Amino acid sequence: MVADVIDSDSWRLWPAGDKRLMVDKQVYRNLSTVTDKDLDTVKRNFEWVVEQLDHLVPPNEHLVVIVMGSPADKAHCENIQKYCNELGLKSEVRCTSAHKTTEYTLDMISFYEGLNVPLVFIAVAGRSNGLGPVISGNTDYPVINCPPGPKEDLQRDVWSSLNVPSGLGCSTVVYPETAALCAAQNIALTNYIVWAKLRARRLGFLETLPRADKEIRSTH
Amino acid sequence: MVADVIDSDSWRLWPAGDKRLMVDKQVYRNLSTVTDKDLDTVKRNFEWVVEQLDHLVPPNEHLVVIVMGSPADKAHCENIQKYCNELGLKSEVRCTSAHKTTEYTLDMISFYEGLNVPLVFIAVAGRSNGLGPVISGNTDYPVINCPPGPKEDLQRDVWSSLNVPSGLGCSTVVYPETAALCAAQNIALTNYIVWAKLRARRLGFLETLPRADKEIRSTH
Amino acid sequence: MVADVIDSDSWRLWPAGDKRLMVDKQVYRNLSTVTDKDLDTVKRNFEWVVEQLDHLVPPNEHLVVIVMGSPADKAHCENIQKYCNELGLKSEVRCTSAHKTTEYTLDMISFYEGLNVPLVFIAVAGRSNGLGPVISGNTDYPVINCPPGPKEDLQRDVWSSLNVPSGLGCSTVVYPETAALCAAQNIALTNYIVWAKLRARRLGFLETLPRADKEIRSTH
Amino acid sequence: MVADVIDSDSWRLWPAGDKRLMVDKQVYRNLSTVTDKDLDTVKRNFEWVVEQLDHLVPPNEHLVVIVMGSPADKAHCENIQKYCNELGLKSEVRCTSAHKTTEYTLDMISFYEGLNVPLVFIAVAGRSNGLGPVISGNTDYPVINCPPGPKEDLQRDVWSSLNVPSGLGCSTVVYPETAALCAAQNIALTNYIVWAKLRARRLGFLETLPRADKEIRSTH
Amino acid sequence: MVADVIDSDSWRLWPAGDKRLMVDKQVYRNLSTVTDKDLDTVKRNFEWVVEQLDHLVPPNEHLVVIVMGSPADKAHCENIQKYCNELGLKSEVRCTSAHKTTEYTLDMISFYEGLNVPLVFIAVAGRSNGLGPVISGNTDYPVINCPPGPKEDLQRDVWSSLNVPSGLGCSTVVYPETAALCAAQNIALTNYIVWAKLRARRLGFLETLPRADKEIRSTH
Amino acid sequence: MVADVIDSDSWRLWPAGDKRLMVDKQVYRNLSTVTDKDLDTVKRNFEWVVEQLDHLVPPNEHLVVIVMGSPADKAHCENIQKYCNELGLKSEVRCTSAHKTTEYTLDMISFYEGLNVPLVFIAVAGRSNGLGPVISGNTDYPVINCPPGPKEDLQRDVWSSLNVPSGLGCSTVVYPETAALCAAQNIALTNYIVWAKLRARRLGFLETLPRADKEIRSTH
Amino acid sequence: MVADVIDSDSWRLWPAGDKRLMVDKQVYRNLSTVTDKDLDTVKRNFEWVVEQLDHLVPPNEHLVVIVMGSPADKAHCENIQKYCNELGLKSEVRCTSAHKTTEYTLDMISFYEGLNVPLVFIAVAGRSNGLGPVISGNTDYPVINCPPGPKEDLQRDVWSSLNVPSGLGCSTVVYPETAALCAAQNIALTNYIVWAKLRARRLGFLETLPRADKEIRSTH
Amino acid sequence: MVADVIDSDSWRLWPAGDKRLMVDKQVYRNLSTVTDKDLDTVKRNFEWVVEQLDHLVPPNEHLVVIVMGSPADKAHCENIQKYCNELGLKSEVRCTSAHKTTEYTLDMISFYEGLNVPLVFIAVAGRSNGLGPVISGNTDYPVINCPPGPKEDLQRDVWSSLNVPSGLGCSTVVYPETAALCAAQNIALTNYIVWAKLRARRLGFLETLPRADKEIRSTH
């Protein structure tokens, strides 16, 4: 049943032709009638989706490899991993320097390429980011740069991630949550569970933001 | 045969156990013996790979949607599409403004979601980039921001692409080639032809850069 | 009586031909005679103006809509609203994300357009500001961007507010007080009470700054 | 007739209950059917609106005062005035320096305040902008800073416009068109002709952008 | 005696042909012999100069006018005044806003011009500095901009002081001490007491820095 | 006669009690009557002042020393000297590098100190400005930094002029004209001819700017 | 024995043909077998190298001269010296200002040039760095600029170190450790003990980073 | 004879006790007597030094390795090599990408380390500089980053060279001439010919700058 129903196209029919989730989008059409009951309907639907996802078997293997250039960036990587966990992603956290342990870095890339599963690398390297570009130059899997800060250095150091030489294909984000979401969007191309997690999460905004709006409006 | 041989893990065995491609990596081990013959071997292997790819049937459908916020960015998008073509990606170029034709933008996203194929959006919007974040907030497919310039404005305008609010998962690149490569890396997770195009292209560096090195060294 | 007397042109005659308020401007002509009595005259006039305004009936309806992109910006919006209150402006505080709840945002704009009163929108969105430009692209009322900070990010993030695409007409300020003053100046074009509040407030500078000057001068 | 029909609330009923303009918004609902005929309907409606506006009598007086700090900024001001003309705004272009002819500047402000019509000032001053803040400190009408460039200096010089002291209410834009649009949005609060010009212009985007999209899509 | 001896040219002969002060410069010629006795000679000479200055009658009147744009900058101005006092400068601290009390500012300039003594203005205005340029456009005395901070805003706000329109002649410094020193150098052109204070102070560096060097060297 | 009449205080009485120059300030009081005749009166007065200055004997000696760090900055220095000439300043142009010919620089400073006339140094050094700070650390005369560009480097290189160590008193300007005006304001403290040149020049703005305003207003 | 064995070429044979150190590089070839025993082998080798270095006699003299422009930078210089000590470098810490005690600075340079040993200067000067360029213009030994901060000023002040005039050969680093490492690399060209210290230290990364990786991997 | 005379300490005695070169420094002591004859003496001495250097045999081997990350940087590297040639340095120009041909880069480093001569690496890599840091992490020889531009990108891209991770010891310069001078200063620690070239070149400034000064002074 799952294979038929849950993919990016037929979500609107889900679950099994039930149009209740469509209804929640109509709720917002007439702003004057956003009642608590409407919001609760959305919320219940949303929670139901999340629960269902826990019963599904993962369709295939995948791995998000979070690589830090220095042990000092461990907290940043754990933050990324926390978001990965919430999105149903499998991940590993590793440590190697493209500058100081270059061969170890190349071996690490080879090791993960040999696993034969869809991979996404998230490169976490402060100051001059050699890690993401060196990984990207030695693999064809997606590489997402997510510099660890400190925040006040980001404005200048982000260019070592963004302004990569021609021929390299790594992209850049500036928040751990964004890195995990990007990785999830990539993996979701081959994994409907992750895709459903993303959609359920995004559906949640349709409940949380209008509820926040309602509270704020009522008190100002 | 293809299904057995060409995937991310068994490339080293390709084609069919022939170790010639491995050889080319050993060439660089002893720097004093990079002969023209060695480089030609690499080059011929590389060309053979590229040729073979043209005979393979695409394993499944996919689409890269390149969206510009203004007709003024057409040349930038055509440049991205040119790189997509080289990497074997199917792409469409579209035009809509998240600010001025917001509903049209939402309808366009729905239209592509309804196609039921792996999608990657590349958002091309100059000045304040509302397009990429609005698309990313309304889909779960990967969205890659690739601001069109002019180059001297990039340093400040790129932050409207990079510094997205919490909950959004779009990433950013600054060159058309990088955007196409990122899209290809995403699609390659489900498409071995695109994956092979990427690998063949990257293999090419092992021939072109040492040849350039040899020429430069001989004249200085 | 009010209609004859209080408009932008005849303020100098106000109240009812009394030239005392003109006198206070002459006070500053001869710097050597700024006595405490002179400053007190200005101050009493100024206070009298403020008191009178409380007895007048608003000439028509209006509304300042302060919209935040995230509940995290509530304090910033309350600060704007506090200044609006001081200037006699009616305001509402709302919450919606142009990225994550795009349709809800469009519906919110339609709702306020339907109220049929002079409107000013103040858009409060941190990081990449999609909110102000999306509102401005979907209404013809004034839209004032007032990014919420943090202050150290303002220098780069303000460009997502300032550097809007062609065809959009939103403007930008960097302080909550400035946003409220701009909104008041807009509303004052059709509302003499708000206009008088602005003038009385500005007249206050002629008393407070010279008094501060006098105190500082006497102690240094 | 006009008073009944053309205001911000009843535009949807305009002209006289004809729902054709509503239709054009429905056109975009089903993306697969944007035919040339649909776009032409929108276009004809749009042109009809523009024509009708030329027959209406302005409801009241107003003035946009475009002030430059140096004769060198004449072209920039003429550009702003061109956009003002297109939006049905009356405008004057003036020249005075807040630094070098301070009293002349104060007299100029008094002169316009004495005209007793809704005013908007647009301040055009390169380098350190003293003009906009000095005008704003001496009037209660809206003041819009629009620095004249050169563009490469904007990033640092714009702060003399943006970062105004407490108590000042001027706002800032970076393009001549944006300045004219802001001025029009302010005047439109009291002038339905200008309001209608703005709406017709914005309605035009619903025709021009989808047409551009259609052309681009068909050739890529 | 004073008139013969103390001017910028004959300092080397001072006091009264005694060449001891020349000696202190020779001390540094042979680095290996910087004894404590040598440094003490310099120090005693230096102290003698300072003492003598207290017995001299000022040759003429002068005034440094430190003007702040807001009472919030009082501490910054007091800091400047403290340095002025140390250099023997007479100074007054004033408060006026070029934006909000423009005429009061013009009157203040006229008042000081009427004093008929050599003047230097130091303008202290945060954010967009209109004060220094407006003063400079309305006087021919030197105007020194010394923005009050906060320090992290200096990099962008200093341009409203530095990038003045053509025809204005104000200069800029970033520290209170530098402002006082600049003012002293200007006044010293007509006042040998201030000139001597400056020279004695600068002579002090020849004692304090080598002493610091000696201490540091001995402990590392 | 001159000594009685031309000083900073009695300018308003000049020439010899003739109040015509006062009149020109009253001209601007009533904006509606700025006739060509009024402007011509101002202009003739202004020209008469300039002519008279040519017949006066300089009251004392002075010198502006324009020092460049490299022969490449000659054009920039000539530009400064041109403005100095227009303001009646005596100047010399010199070349020395604080980095490469340090002792030559120190000797040059000593040489000018020995001239025993009021001095102003203008330091012109591109890239890292060591010249101005080294001169300022070795003299007590005013030192004005005026970096030669190129303009696009100014934003970062100006800090080597602005951010001087404690104890140094040099100030900074960014235009050749501003450097000459600052030097003139300094010299004018002891030289009424230069002072009168400055005042006549500034008086000129009261004629040229209103004339420009009149022309612009009449054609827009 | 030492002279034969320890130089940059024969390190791989060291000590005395023992290939154990080569082994440690092979360890990383097969990522799946990085056992604790392997890492311990590397570590023991590394420790052995460090111990041996303590028994060797320095091959010749050398000196690193760390010069600060102000006593306020003492802590920064001590930090540099600490790293110098760890690398076996002899160093002295000095204090002189290129601006305020220019001749003393020139004498200091002459003094060290007279020592007739290989020298490296490290120039530590905050704000506008005149010290490094003045030293570099007066010697032919390497000069390394290492600005002392504060960190938030580095971005603009570093240009007074980087953007030196033509003809100067000083280089720039931003961390005390980097300055010491650069000095060591320079001295190592003539001193095998320092060279060996550098190599042993770099060899250490091959043990510490994989160990950190192993720990991180095991807990995530 | 040469070995006795030309080293860094005895230059002042050179050639063979002749004090003429000392004389030229005394020339500048009395600024009023810089005659053409004095300058010619300096010039002839300077030329004599340069000629003598051509007859000397290099004392030992050395090599400057100029490595570019892309063939596009060839002109920049040739420029560096031109300056190296002028300073008597032996150099080679190579091409490899740390990102795209990582192993080839590591092999290249090993190759040069095996040459057993004093080495200096100059790394030329545009955009994100991975080359210099990767070389520096894999050798103990000096590594000098010299980014190739374009100049307008330098301000942000230089940080990928400057802001290297802890443990790396590469330094940075921004001009080809500076890179060559730094390399020469390093090699000069072990090579008196290069040292003498540097000193002769620096001595040249004592002739060229005063001559330029003399010409400029005589015409202004």
XYZ file of N, CA and C in Angstrom, chain G residues 91-193:
309
model
N 64.830 33.772 20.780
C 64.091 34.986 20.429
C 64.308 36.066 21.477
N 64.118 37.283 21.056
C 64.109 38.425 21.963
C 62.848 39.233 21.705
N 62.332 39.853 22.768
C 61.154 40.697 22.626
C 61.563 42.145 22.860
N 61.214 43.021 21.936
C 61.597 44.427 22.017
C 60.391 45.354 21.836
N 60.577 46.617 22.148
C 59.482 47.589 22.034
C 59.982 48.897 21.444
N 59.418 49.302 20.326
C 59.734 50.612 19.756
C 58.632 50.995 18.787
N 58.396 52.294 18.647
C 57.366 52.756 17.731
C 58.009 53.357 16.487
N 57.609 52.859 15.326
C 58.135 53.430 14.080
C 57.684 54.875 13.915
N 56.561 55.244 14.538
C 56.035 56.599 14.402
C 56.648 57.540 15.431
N 56.677 57.092 16.686
C 57.005 58.015 17.772
C 58.480 58.001 18.148
N 59.159 56.857 17.945
C 60.602 56.789 18.207
C 61.280 56.207 16.971
N 61.167 56.934 15.882
C 61.636 56.432 14.589
C 63.137 56.140 14.608
N 63.930 57.050 15.138
C 65.381 56.833 15.121
C 65.779 55.665 16.011
N 65.114 55.554 17.136
C 65.379 54.424 18.025
C 65.110 53.104 17.290
N 64.063 53.114 16.449
C 63.735 51.923 15.658
C 64.849 51.614 14.662
N 65.340 52.657 13.989
C 66.416 52.431 13.018
C 67.663 51.902 13.715
N 67.973 52.455 14.882
C 69.141 51.985 15.623
C 68.968 50.529 16.046
N 67.754 50.193 16.442
C 67.506 48.811 16.858
C 67.753 47.839 15.702
N 67.285 48.206 14.511
C 67.516 47.350 13.340
C 69.023 47.193 13.095
N 69.755 48.309 13.135
C 71.206 48.253 12.916
C 71.889 47.343 13.935
N 71.432 47.459 15.178
C 72.019 46.641 16.236
C 71.920 45.154 15.898
N 70.719 44.718 15.481
C 70.536 43.294 15.210
C 71.255 42.866 13.938
N 71.287 43.741 12.941
C 72.030 43.410 11.721
C 73.505 43.177 12.072
N 73.993 43.907 13.074
C 75.390 43.777 13.463
C 75.728 42.482 14.183
N 74.700 41.717 14.569
C 74.963 40.479 15.310
C 75.516 39.377 14.420
N 75.309 39.550 13.110
C 75.872 38.594 12.151
C 75.373 37.156 12.338
N 74.103 36.997 12.642
C 73.471 35.670 12.644
C 72.195 35.747 11.820
N 71.726 34.605 11.328
C 70.436 34.613 10.620
C 69.332 35.182 11.515
N 68.627 36.163 10.982
C 67.601 36.887 11.741
C 66.239 36.727 11.083
N 65.191 36.737 11.889
C 63.823 36.949 11.395
C 63.166 37.957 12.319
N 62.571 39.005 11.732
C 61.826 39.980 12.523
C 60.337 39.640 12.492
N 59.696 39.692 13.655
C 58.232 39.596 13.709
C 57.723 40.932 14.246
N 56.958 41.647 13.421
C 56.498 42.988 13.787
C 55.072 42.921 14.311
N 54.879 43.433 15.526
C 53.578 43.382 16.193
C 53.118 44.816 16.446
N 52.246 45.329 15.581
C 51.797 46.709 15.736
C 50.316 46.795 15.416
N 49.534 47.254 16.389
C 48.091 47.371 16.197
C 47.748 48.593 15.364
N 46.467 48.759 15.100
C 45.981 49.875 14.276
C 46.799 49.952 12.972
N 47.220 51.171 12.606
C 48.008 51.318 11.383
C 49.420 50.799 11.626
N 49.780 49.718 10.928
C 51.072 49.088 11.144
C 52.167 49.788 10.344
N 52.882 50.699 10.988
C 54.046 51.314 10.347
C 55.312 50.549 10.678
N 55.264 49.733 11.734
C 56.471 49.100 12.261
C 57.054 48.083 11.279
N 56.213 47.120 10.853
C 56.704 46.084 9.947
C 57.261 46.674 8.662
N 56.508 47.541 7.974
C 57.035 48.134 6.744
C 58.307 48.963 6.962
N 58.403 49.723 8.060
C 59.619 50.511 8.287
C 60.811 49.579 8.533
N 60.608 48.513 9.314
C 61.704 47.558 9.503
C 62.096 46.947 8.156
N 61.082 46.513 7.387
C 61.367 45.843 6.115
C 62.076 46.783 5.143
N 61.778 48.072 5.219
C 62.457 49.027 4.338
C 63.885 49.305 4.763
N 64.264 48.826 5.969
C 65.599 49.112 6.471
C 66.418 47.870 6.789
N 65.979 46.720 6.270
C 66.777 45.494 6.423
C 66.478 44.579 5.247
N 67.285 43.517 5.090
C 67.017 42.516 4.058
C 66.686 41.165 4.661
N 66.520 41.130 5.980
C 66.080 39.894 6.622
C 64.557 39.777 6.506
N 64.037 38.570 6.617
C 62.581 38.401 6.560
C 61.883 39.176 7.683
N 60.774 39.830 7.347
C 59.935 40.536 8.324
C 58.522 39.987 8.200
N 57.994 39.484 9.310
C 56.653 38.895 9.321
C 55.747 39.774 10.169
N 54.709 40.347 9.575
C 53.740 41.133 10.325
C 52.763 40.213 11.032
N 52.527 40.456 12.305
C 51.529 39.670 13.049
C 50.731 40.634 13.934
N 49.712 41.319 13.343
C 48.974 42.350 14.081
C 48.321 41.778 15.340
N 48.354 42.551 16.442
C 47.928 42.028 17.740
C 46.430 42.071 18.015
N 45.640 42.592 17.121
C 44.209 42.622 17.405
C 43.817 43.926 18.059
N 42.600 44.144 18.576
C 41.585 43.117 18.801
C 41.076 42.534 17.492
N 40.595 41.305 17.636
C 40.214 40.515 16.477
C 39.218 41.232 15.570
N 38.259 41.962 16.165
C 37.209 42.556 15.329
C 37.756 43.700 14.470
N 38.974 44.197 14.772
C 39.563 45.241 13.939
C 40.466 44.675 12.859
N 40.747 43.390 12.975
C 41.735 42.774 12.083
C 41.390 42.983 10.615
N 40.105 42.815 10.289
C 39.680 42.822 8.893
C 40.080 44.108 8.167
N 40.043 45.238 8.879
C 40.434 46.462 8.184
C 41.895 46.809 8.456
N 42.398 46.533 9.675
C 43.759 46.951 9.996
C 44.806 46.070 9.331
N 44.421 44.837 8.967
C 45.407 43.943 8.363
C 45.942 44.514 7.049
N 45.155 45.396 6.429
C 45.595 45.955 5.141
C 46.779 46.890 5.281
N 46.970 47.468 6.456
C 48.182 48.283 6.639
C 49.414 47.386 6.698
N 49.224 46.076 6.936
C 50.323 45.113 6.891
C 50.455 44.478 5.511
N 49.305 44.158 4.907
C 49.300 43.425 3.635
C 49.637 44.317 2.443
N 49.022 45.494 2.429
C 49.075 46.312 1.202
C 50.269 47.252 1.229
N 51.469 46.672 1.306
C 52.685 47.472 1.419
C 53.081 48.053 0.064
N 53.780 49.192 0.100
C 54.223 49.804 -1.159
C 55.171 48.890 -1.928
N 55.322 49.170 -3.191
C 56.252 48.405 -4.023
C 57.651 48.494 -3.436
N 58.395 47.441 -3.561
C 59.771 47.446 -3.088
C 59.949 46.895 -1.688
N 58.854 46.698 -0.964
C 58.950 46.108 0.376
C 58.613 44.627 0.312
N 59.256 43.830 1.181
C 59.086 42.386 1.095
C 58.576 41.730 2.356
N 57.831 42.444 3.197
C 57.324 41.791 4.401
C 56.066 41.001 4.079
N 55.835 39.914 4.836
C 54.631 39.099 4.656
C 53.796 39.183 5.923
N 52.595 38.595 5.878
C 51.647 38.790 6.973
C 50.994 37.482 7.387
N 50.819 37.323 8.690
C 50.045 36.216 9.251
C 49.115 36.798 10.310
N 48.093 36.028 10.712
C 47.144 36.595 11.669
C 47.127 35.916 13.038
N 47.930 34.887 13.246
C 47.950 34.218 14.543
C 49.379 34.133 15.081
N 49.571 34.274 16.398
C 50.907 34.127 16.992
C 51.570 32.807 16.619
N 50.800 31.715 16.654
C 51.392 30.420 16.311
C 51.908 30.423 14.870
N 51.116 31.019 13.962
C 51.539 31.063 12.559
C 52.830 31.863 12.413
N 52.939 32.971 13.145
C 54.153 33.780 13.073
C 55.367 32.965 13.499
N 55.220 32.234 14.612
C 56.344 31.438 15.089
C 56.690 30.326 14.100
N 55.666 29.696 13.514
C 55.918 28.624 12.548
C 56.640 29.168 11.315
N 56.210 30.336 10.826
C 56.874 30.947 9.666
C 58.325 31.247 9.988
N 58.555 31.846 11.154
C 59.935 32.147 11.549
C 60.748 30.865 11.605
N 60.141 29.817 12.160
C 60.858 28.538 12.263
C 61.175 27.972 10.884
N 60.212 28.052 9.953
C 60.464 27.543 8.596
C 61.613 28.310 7.941
N 61.695 29.619 8.215
C 62.800 30.398 7.667
C 64.134 29.968 8.269
N 64.173 29.905 9.596
C 65.415 29.528 10.275
C 65.805 28.091 9.908
N 64.779 27.238 9.726
C 65.052 25.827 9.424
C 65.833 25.656 8.121
N 65.800 26.657 7.268
C 66.571 26.548 6.027
C 68.067 26.436 6.328
N 68.481 26.892 7.519
C 69.904 26.828 7.870
C 70.141 26.094 9.181
N 69.093 25.457 9.714
C 69.234 24.883 11.051
C 68.439 23.586 11.133
N 69.133 22.442 11.127
C 68.413 21.158 11.032
C 67.670 20.809 12.303
N 68.101 21.405 13.434
C 67.371 21.120 14.668
C 65.960 21.708 14.598
